[in-house]
PDB file of C-alpha atoms in Angstrom:
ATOM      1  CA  UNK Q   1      51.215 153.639  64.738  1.00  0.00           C
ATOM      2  CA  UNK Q   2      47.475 152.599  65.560  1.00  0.00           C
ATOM      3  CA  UNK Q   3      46.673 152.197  69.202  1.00  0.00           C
ATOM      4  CA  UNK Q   4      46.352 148.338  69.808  1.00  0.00           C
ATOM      5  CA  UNK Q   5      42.810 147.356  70.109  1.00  0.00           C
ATOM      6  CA  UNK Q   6      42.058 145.870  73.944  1.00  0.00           C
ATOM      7  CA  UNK Q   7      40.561 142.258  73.775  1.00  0.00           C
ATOM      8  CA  UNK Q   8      38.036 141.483  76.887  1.00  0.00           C
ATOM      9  CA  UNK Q   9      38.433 137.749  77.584  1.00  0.00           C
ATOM     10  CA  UNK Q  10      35.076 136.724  79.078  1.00  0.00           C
ATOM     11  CA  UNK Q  11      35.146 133.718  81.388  1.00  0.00           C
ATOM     12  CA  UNK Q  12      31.983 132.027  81.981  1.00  0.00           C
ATOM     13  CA  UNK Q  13      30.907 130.013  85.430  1.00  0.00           C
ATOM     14  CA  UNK Q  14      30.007 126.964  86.093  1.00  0.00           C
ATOM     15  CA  UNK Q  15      26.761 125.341  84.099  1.00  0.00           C
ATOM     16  CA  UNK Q  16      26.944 128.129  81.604  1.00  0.00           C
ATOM     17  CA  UNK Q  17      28.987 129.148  78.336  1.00  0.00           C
ATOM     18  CA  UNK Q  18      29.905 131.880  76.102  1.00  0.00           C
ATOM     19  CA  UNK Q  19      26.428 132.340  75.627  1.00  0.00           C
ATOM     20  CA  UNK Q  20      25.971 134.147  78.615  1.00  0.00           C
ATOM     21  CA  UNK Q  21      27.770 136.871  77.469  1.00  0.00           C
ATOM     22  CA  UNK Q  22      25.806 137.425  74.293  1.00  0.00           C
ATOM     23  CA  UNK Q  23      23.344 140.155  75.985  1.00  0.00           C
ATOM     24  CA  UNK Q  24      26.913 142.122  77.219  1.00  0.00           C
ATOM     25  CA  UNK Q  25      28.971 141.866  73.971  1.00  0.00           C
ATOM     26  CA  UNK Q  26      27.095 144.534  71.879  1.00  0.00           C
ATOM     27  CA  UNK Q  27      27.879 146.940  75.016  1.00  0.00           C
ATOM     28  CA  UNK Q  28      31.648 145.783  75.402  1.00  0.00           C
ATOM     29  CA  UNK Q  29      31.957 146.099  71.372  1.00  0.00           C
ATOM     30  CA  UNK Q  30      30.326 149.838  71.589  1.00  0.00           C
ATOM     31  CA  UNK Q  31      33.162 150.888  74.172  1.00  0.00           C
ATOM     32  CA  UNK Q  32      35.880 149.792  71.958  1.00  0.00           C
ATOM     33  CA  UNK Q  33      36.689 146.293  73.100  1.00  0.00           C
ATOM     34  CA  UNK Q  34      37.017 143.097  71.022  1.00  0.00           C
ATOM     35  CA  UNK Q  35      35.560 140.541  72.238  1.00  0.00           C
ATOM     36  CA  UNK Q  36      36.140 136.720  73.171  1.00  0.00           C
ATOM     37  CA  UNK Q  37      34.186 134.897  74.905  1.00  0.00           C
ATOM     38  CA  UNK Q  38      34.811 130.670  74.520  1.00  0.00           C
ATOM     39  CA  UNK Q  39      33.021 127.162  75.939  1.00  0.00           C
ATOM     40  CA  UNK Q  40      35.718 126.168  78.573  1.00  0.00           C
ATOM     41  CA  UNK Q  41      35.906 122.183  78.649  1.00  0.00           C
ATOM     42  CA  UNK Q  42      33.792 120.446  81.231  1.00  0.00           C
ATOM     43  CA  UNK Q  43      31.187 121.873  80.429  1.00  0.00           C
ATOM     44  CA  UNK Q  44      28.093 121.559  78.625  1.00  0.00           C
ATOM     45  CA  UNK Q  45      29.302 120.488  74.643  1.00  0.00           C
ATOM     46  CA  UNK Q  46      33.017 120.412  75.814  1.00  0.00           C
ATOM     47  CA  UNK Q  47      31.913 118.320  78.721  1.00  0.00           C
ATOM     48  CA  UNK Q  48      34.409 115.565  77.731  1.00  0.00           C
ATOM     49  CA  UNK Q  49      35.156 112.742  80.205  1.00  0.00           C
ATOM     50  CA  UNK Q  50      34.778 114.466  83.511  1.00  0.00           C
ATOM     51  CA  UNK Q  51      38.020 112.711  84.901  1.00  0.00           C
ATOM     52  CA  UNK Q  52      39.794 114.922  82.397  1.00  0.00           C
ATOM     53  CA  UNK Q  53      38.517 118.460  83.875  1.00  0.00           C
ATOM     54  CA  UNK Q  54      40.783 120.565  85.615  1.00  0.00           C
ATOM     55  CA  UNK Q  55      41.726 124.323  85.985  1.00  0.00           C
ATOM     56  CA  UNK Q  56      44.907 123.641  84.196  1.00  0.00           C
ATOM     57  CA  UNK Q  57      42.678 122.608  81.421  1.00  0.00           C
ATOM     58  CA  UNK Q  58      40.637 125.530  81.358  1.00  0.00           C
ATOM     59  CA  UNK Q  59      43.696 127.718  81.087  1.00  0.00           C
ATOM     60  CA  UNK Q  60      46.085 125.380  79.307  1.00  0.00           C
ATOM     61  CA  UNK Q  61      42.868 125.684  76.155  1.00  0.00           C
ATOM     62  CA  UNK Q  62      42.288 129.675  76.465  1.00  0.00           C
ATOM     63  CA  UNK Q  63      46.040 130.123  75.968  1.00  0.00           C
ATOM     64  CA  UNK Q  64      46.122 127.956  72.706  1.00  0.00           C
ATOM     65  CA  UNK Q  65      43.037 130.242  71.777  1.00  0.00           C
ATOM     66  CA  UNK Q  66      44.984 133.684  72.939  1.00  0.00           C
ATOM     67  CA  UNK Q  67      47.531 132.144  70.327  1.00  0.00           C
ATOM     68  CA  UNK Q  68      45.630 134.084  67.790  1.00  0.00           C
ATOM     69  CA  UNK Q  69      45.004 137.055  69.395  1.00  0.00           C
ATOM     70  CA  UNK Q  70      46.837 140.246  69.026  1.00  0.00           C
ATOM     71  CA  UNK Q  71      46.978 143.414  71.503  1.00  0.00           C
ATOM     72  CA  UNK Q  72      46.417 143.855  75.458  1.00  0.00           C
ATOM     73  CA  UNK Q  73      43.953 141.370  77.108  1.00  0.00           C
ATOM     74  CA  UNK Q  74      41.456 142.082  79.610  1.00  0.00           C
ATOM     75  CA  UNK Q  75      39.902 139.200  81.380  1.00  0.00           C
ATOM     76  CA  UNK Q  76      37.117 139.129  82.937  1.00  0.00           C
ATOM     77  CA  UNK Q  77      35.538 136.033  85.033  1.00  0.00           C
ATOM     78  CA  UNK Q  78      32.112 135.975  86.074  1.00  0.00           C
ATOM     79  CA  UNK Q  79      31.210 133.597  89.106  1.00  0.00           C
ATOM     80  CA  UNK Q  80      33.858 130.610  88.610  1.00  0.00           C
ATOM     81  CA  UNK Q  81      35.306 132.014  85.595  1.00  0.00           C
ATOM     82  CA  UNK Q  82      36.914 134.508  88.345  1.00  0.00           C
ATOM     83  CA  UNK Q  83      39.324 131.516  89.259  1.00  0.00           C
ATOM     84  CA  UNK Q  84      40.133 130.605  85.543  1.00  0.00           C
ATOM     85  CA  UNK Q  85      40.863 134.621  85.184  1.00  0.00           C
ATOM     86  CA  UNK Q  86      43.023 134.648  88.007  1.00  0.00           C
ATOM     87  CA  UNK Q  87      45.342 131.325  87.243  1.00  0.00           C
ATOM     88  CA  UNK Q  88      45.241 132.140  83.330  1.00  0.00           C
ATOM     89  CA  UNK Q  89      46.572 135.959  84.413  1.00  0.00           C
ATOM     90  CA  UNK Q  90      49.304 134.580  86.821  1.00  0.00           C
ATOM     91  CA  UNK Q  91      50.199 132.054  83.613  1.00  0.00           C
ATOM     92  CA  UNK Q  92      50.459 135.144  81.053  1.00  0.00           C
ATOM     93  CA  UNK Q  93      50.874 138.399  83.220  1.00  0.00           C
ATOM     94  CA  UNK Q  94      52.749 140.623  80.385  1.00  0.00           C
ATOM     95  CA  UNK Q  95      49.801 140.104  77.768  1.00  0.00           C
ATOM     96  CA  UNK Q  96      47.212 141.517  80.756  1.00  0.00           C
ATOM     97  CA  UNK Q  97      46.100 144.991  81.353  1.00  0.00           C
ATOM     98  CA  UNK Q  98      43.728 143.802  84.160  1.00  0.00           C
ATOM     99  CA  UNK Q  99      41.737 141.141  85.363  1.00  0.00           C
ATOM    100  CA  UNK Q 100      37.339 141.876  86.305  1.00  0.00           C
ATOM    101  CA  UNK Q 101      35.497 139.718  88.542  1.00  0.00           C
ATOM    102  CA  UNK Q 102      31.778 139.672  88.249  1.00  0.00           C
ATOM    103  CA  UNK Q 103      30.416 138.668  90.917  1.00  0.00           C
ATOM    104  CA  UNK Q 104      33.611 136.403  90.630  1.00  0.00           C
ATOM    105  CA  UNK Q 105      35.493 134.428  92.706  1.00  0.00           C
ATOM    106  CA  UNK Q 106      38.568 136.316  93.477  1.00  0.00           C
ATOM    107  CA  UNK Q 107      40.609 133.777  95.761  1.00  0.00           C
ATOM    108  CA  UNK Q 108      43.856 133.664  97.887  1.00  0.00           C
ATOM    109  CA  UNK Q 109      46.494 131.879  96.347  1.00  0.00           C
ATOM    110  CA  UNK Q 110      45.726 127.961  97.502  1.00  0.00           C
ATOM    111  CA  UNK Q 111      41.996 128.667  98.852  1.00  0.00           C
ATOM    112  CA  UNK Q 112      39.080 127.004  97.101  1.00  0.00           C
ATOM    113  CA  UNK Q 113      35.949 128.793  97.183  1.00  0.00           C
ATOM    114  CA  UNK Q 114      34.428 126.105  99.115  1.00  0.00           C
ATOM    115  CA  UNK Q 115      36.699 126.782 101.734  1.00  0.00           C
ATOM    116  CA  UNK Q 116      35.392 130.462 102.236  1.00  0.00           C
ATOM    117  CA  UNK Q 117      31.500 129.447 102.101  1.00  0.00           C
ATOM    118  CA  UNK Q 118      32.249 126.988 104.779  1.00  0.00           C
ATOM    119  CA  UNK Q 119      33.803 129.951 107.084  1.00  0.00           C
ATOM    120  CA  UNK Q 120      30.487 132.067 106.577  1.00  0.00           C
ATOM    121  CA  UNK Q 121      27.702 129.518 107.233  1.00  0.00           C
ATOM    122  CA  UNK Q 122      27.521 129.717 110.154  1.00  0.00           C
ATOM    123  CA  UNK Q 123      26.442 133.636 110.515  1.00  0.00           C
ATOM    124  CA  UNK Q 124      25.506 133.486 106.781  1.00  0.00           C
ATOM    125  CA  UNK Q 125      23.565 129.926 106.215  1.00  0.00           C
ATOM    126  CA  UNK Q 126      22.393 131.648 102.458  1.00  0.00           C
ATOM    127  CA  UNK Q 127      26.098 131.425 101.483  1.00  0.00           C
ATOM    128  CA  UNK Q 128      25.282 127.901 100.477  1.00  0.00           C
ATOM    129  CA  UNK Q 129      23.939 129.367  97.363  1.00  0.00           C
ATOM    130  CA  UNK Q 130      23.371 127.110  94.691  1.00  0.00           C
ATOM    131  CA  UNK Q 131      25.070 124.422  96.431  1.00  0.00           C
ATOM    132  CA  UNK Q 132      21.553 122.367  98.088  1.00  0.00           C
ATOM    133  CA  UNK Q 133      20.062 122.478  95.129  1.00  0.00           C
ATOM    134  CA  UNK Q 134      22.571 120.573  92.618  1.00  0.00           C
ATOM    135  CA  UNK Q 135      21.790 116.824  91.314  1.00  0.00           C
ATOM    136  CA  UNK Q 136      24.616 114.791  90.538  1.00  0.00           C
ATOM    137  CA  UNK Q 137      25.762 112.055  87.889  1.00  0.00           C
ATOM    138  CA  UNK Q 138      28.878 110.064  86.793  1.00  0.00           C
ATOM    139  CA  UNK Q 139      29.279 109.309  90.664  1.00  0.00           C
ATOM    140  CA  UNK Q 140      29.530 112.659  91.591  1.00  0.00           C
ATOM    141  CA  UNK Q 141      31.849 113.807  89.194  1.00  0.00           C
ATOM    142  CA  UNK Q 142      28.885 116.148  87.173  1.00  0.00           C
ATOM    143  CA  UNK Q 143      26.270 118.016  88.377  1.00  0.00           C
ATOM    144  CA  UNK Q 144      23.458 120.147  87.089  1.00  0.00           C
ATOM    145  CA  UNK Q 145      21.386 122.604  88.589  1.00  0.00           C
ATOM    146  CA  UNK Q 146      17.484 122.301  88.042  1.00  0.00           C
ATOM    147  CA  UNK Q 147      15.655 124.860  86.228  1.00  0.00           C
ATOM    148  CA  UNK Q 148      13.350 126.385  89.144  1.00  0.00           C
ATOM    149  CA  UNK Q 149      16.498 126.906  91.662  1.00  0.00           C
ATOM    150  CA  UNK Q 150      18.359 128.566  87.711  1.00  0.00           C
ATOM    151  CA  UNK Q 151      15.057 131.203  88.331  1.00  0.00           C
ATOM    152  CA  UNK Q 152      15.570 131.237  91.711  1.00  0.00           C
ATOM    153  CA  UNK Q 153      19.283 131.802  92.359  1.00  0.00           C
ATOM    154  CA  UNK Q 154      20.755 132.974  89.785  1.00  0.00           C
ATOM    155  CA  UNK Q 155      17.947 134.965  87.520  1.00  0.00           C
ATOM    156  CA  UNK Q 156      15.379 136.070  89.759  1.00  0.00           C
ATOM    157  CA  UNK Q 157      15.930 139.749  88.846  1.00  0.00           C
ATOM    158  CA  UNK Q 158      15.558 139.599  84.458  1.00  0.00           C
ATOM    159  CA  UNK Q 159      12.584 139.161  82.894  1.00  0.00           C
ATOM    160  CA  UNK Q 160      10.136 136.000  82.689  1.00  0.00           C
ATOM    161  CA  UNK Q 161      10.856 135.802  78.912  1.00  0.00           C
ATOM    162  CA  UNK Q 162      14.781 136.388  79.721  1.00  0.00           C
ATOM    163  CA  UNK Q 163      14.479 133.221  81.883  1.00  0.00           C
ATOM    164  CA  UNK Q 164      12.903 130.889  79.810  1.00  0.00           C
ATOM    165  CA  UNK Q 165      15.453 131.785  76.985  1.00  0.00           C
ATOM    166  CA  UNK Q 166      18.279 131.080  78.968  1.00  0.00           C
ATOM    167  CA  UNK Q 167      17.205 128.405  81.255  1.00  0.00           C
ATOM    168  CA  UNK Q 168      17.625 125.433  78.776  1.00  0.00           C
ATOM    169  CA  UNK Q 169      20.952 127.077  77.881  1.00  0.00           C
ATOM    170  CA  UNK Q 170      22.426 126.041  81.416  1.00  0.00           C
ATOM    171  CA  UNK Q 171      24.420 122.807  81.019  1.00  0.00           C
ATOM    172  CA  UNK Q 172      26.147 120.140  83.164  1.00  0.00           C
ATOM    173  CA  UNK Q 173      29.755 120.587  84.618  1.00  0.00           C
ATOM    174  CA  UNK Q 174      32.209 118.514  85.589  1.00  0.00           C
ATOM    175  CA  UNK Q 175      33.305 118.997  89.401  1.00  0.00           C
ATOM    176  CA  UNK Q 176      37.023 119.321  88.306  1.00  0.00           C
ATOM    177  CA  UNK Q 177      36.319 122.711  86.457  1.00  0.00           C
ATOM    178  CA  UNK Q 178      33.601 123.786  89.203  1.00  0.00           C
ATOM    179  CA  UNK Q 179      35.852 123.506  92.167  1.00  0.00           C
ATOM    180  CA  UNK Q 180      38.899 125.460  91.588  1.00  0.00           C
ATOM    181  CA  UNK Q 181      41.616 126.599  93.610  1.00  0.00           C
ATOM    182  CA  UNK Q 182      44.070 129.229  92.168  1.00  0.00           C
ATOM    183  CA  UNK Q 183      47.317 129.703  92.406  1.00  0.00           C
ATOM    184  CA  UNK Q 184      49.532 132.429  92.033  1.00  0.00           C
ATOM    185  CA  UNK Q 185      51.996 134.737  93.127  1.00  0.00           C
ATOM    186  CA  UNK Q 186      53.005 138.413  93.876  1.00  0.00           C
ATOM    187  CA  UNK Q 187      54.913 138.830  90.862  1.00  0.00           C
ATOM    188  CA  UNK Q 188      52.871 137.703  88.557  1.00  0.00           C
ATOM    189  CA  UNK Q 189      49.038 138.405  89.257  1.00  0.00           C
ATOM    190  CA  UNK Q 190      49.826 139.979  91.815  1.00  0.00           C
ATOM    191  CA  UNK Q 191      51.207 142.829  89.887  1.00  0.00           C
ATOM    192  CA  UNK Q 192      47.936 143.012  87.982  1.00  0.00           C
ATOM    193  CA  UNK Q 193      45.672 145.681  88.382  1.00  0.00           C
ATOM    194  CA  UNK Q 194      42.303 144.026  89.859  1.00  0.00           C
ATOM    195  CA  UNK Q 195      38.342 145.572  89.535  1.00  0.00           C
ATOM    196  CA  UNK Q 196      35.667 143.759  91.118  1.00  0.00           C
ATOM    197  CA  UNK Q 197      32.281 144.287  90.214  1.00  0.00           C
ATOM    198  CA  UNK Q 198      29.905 143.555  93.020  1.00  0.00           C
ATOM    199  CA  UNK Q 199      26.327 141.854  92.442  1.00  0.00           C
ATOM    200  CA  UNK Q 200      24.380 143.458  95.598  1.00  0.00           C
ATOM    201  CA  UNK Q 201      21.455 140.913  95.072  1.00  0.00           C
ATOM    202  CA  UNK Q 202      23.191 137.776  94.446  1.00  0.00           C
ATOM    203  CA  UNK Q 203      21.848 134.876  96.124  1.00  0.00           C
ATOM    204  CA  UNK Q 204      24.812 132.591  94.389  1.00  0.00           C
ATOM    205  CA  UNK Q 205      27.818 134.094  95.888  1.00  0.00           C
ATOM    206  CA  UNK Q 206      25.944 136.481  98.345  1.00  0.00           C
ATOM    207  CA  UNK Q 207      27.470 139.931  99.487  1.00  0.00           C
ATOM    208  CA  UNK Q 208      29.104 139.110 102.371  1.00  0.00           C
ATOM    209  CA  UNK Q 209      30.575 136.308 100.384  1.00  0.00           C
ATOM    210  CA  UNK Q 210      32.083 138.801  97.980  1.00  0.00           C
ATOM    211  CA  UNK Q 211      33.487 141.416 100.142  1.00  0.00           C
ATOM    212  CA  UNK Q 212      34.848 138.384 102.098  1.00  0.00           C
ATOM    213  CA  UNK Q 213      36.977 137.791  99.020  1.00  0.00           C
ATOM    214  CA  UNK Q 214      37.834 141.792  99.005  1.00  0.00           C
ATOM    215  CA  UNK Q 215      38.983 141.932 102.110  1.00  0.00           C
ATOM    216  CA  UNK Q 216      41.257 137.782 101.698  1.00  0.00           C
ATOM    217  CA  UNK Q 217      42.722 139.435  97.948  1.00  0.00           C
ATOM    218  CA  UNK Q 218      42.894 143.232  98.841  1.00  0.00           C
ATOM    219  CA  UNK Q 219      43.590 146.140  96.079  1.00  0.00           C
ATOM    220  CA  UNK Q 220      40.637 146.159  93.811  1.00  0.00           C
ATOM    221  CA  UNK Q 221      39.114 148.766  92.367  1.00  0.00           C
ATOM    222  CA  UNK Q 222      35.019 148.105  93.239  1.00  0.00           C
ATOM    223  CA  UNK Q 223      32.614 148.641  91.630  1.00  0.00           C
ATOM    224  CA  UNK Q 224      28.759 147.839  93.148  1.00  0.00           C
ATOM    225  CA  UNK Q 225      25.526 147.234  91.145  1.00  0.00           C
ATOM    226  CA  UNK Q 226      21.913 146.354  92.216  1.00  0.00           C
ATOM    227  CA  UNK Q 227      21.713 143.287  90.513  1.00  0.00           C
ATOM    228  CA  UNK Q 228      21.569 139.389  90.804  1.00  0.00           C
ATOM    229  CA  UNK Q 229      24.280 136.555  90.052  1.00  0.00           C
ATOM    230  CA  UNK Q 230      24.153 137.670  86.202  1.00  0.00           C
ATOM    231  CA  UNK Q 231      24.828 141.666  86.049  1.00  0.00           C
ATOM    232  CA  UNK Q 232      26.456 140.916  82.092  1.00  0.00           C
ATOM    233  CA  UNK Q 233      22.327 140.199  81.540  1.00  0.00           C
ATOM    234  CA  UNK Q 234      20.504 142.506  84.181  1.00  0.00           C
ATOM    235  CA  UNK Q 235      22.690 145.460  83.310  1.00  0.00           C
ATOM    236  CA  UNK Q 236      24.753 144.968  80.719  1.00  0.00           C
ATOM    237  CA  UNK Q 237      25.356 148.605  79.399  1.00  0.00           C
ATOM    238  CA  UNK Q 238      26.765 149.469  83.290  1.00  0.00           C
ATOM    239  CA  UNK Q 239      28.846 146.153  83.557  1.00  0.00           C
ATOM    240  CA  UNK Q 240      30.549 147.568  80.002  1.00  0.00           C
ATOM    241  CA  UNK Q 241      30.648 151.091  81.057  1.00  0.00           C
ATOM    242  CA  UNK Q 242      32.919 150.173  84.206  1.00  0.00           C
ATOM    243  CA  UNK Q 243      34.971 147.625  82.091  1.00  0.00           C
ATOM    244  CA  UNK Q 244      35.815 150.659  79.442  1.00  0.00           C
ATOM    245  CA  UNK Q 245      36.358 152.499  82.256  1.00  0.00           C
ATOM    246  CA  UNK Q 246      38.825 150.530  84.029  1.00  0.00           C
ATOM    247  CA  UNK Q 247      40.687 149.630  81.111  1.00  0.00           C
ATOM    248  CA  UNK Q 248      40.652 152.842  80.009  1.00  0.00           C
ATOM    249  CA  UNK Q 249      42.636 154.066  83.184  1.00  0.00           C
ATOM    250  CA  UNK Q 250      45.352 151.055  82.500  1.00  0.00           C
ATOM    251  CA  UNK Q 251      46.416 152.331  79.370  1.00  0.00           C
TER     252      UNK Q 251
END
């Protein structure tokens, strides 16, 4: 009988979308993977009404997709999407070889990621990240991030002509898929072998931000690239190369 084909899930952050993986997917589909990689409502096209966005809703709408999907499932979150991996794999542990974070936010059962920044500004004011530079609508309930701090914070290490492609790609997001707090439990994600895939240059979620998340969620295997907030772009063919590598040593 044929070895099941492994099926990397890739979770998007906030403001973005499956596109943001298109750069990556050529690399994950080289090392054997098939590949997903969905909107998640409240966001962008799948916006919706913002009092609708949740967490639940992000997972509740990638297990209706997963439906379809045969074989072992590696998810993978980037930014954000690392709390939509996390609650998804603690929803459908037996279907999960593993779950990446890139750059993600890999959080304590109950903790929002807000919650960590606020611990850190003090000795680390650049952990705000993105945050001073969001503009808001629908009474705070959707923001958007403008297209100089997009250079600036999260793409200041690809290419001008990288940028100015994926600038106008970034959309706006509800704050009830933006500010997520997991939860889950020892016997279910907790089970789960873990990789986390550090962005040394991120000025989103900055180092110490990320090893502060290490050291809350313990057990990962780490992995640590020279990059910005978006390695799946700046370095695509070593963000695939330690996903194949990983899964590889699940199987």
């Amino acid at each position: 009988m044929p070895e099941q084909v492994t099926t990397a899930v890739l979770i998007h952050g906030a403001w973005a979308g499956g596109w943001v993986w298109e750069t990556i997917t050529p690399y994950l589909k080289e090392q054997g993977f098939n590949v997903m990689a969905p909107d998640l409502p409240g966001c962008g096209g799948r916006l919706g009404n913002p009092a609708d966005a949740s967490l639940s809703q992000c997972v509740a709408d990638l297990e209706e997709m997963l439906q379809k999907v045969e074989g072992p499932l590696l998810l993978v979150g980037h930014s954000g999407g690392g709390a939509v991996a996390t609650q998804l794999a603690e929803a459908i542990p037996e279907r999960v070889i593993g779950v990446a974070y890139l750059a993600g936010m890999m959080l304590p059962p109950g903790t929002g990621f807000g919650q960590i920044v606020s611990d850190m500004l003090e000795q680390y004011p650049e952990a705000s990240g993105i945050g001073p530079f969001l503009t808001w609508e629908d009474n705070g309930q959707v923001s958007r991030v403008p297209a100089d701090a997009i250079r600036q914070i999260f793409l200041q290490d690809v290419s001008e002509s990288i940028a100015e492609q994926a600038i106008p790609r970034f959309n706006p997001q509800a704050e009830g898929s933006r500010m997520l707090v997991p939860h889950w439990t020892d016997a279910r994600f907790g089970k789960l072998p873990r990789l986390y895939i550090e962005a040394k240059q991120d000025r989103s979620v900055i180092l110490p931000v990320q090893r502060r998340m290490q050291q809350l969620v313990p057990g990962a295997s780490i992995v640590s690239l020279d990059t910005g907030h978006v390695p799946q772009v700046a370095a695509p063919g070593c963000v695939a190369l330690a996903l194949a590598e990983f899964a590889a040593s699940q199987m």
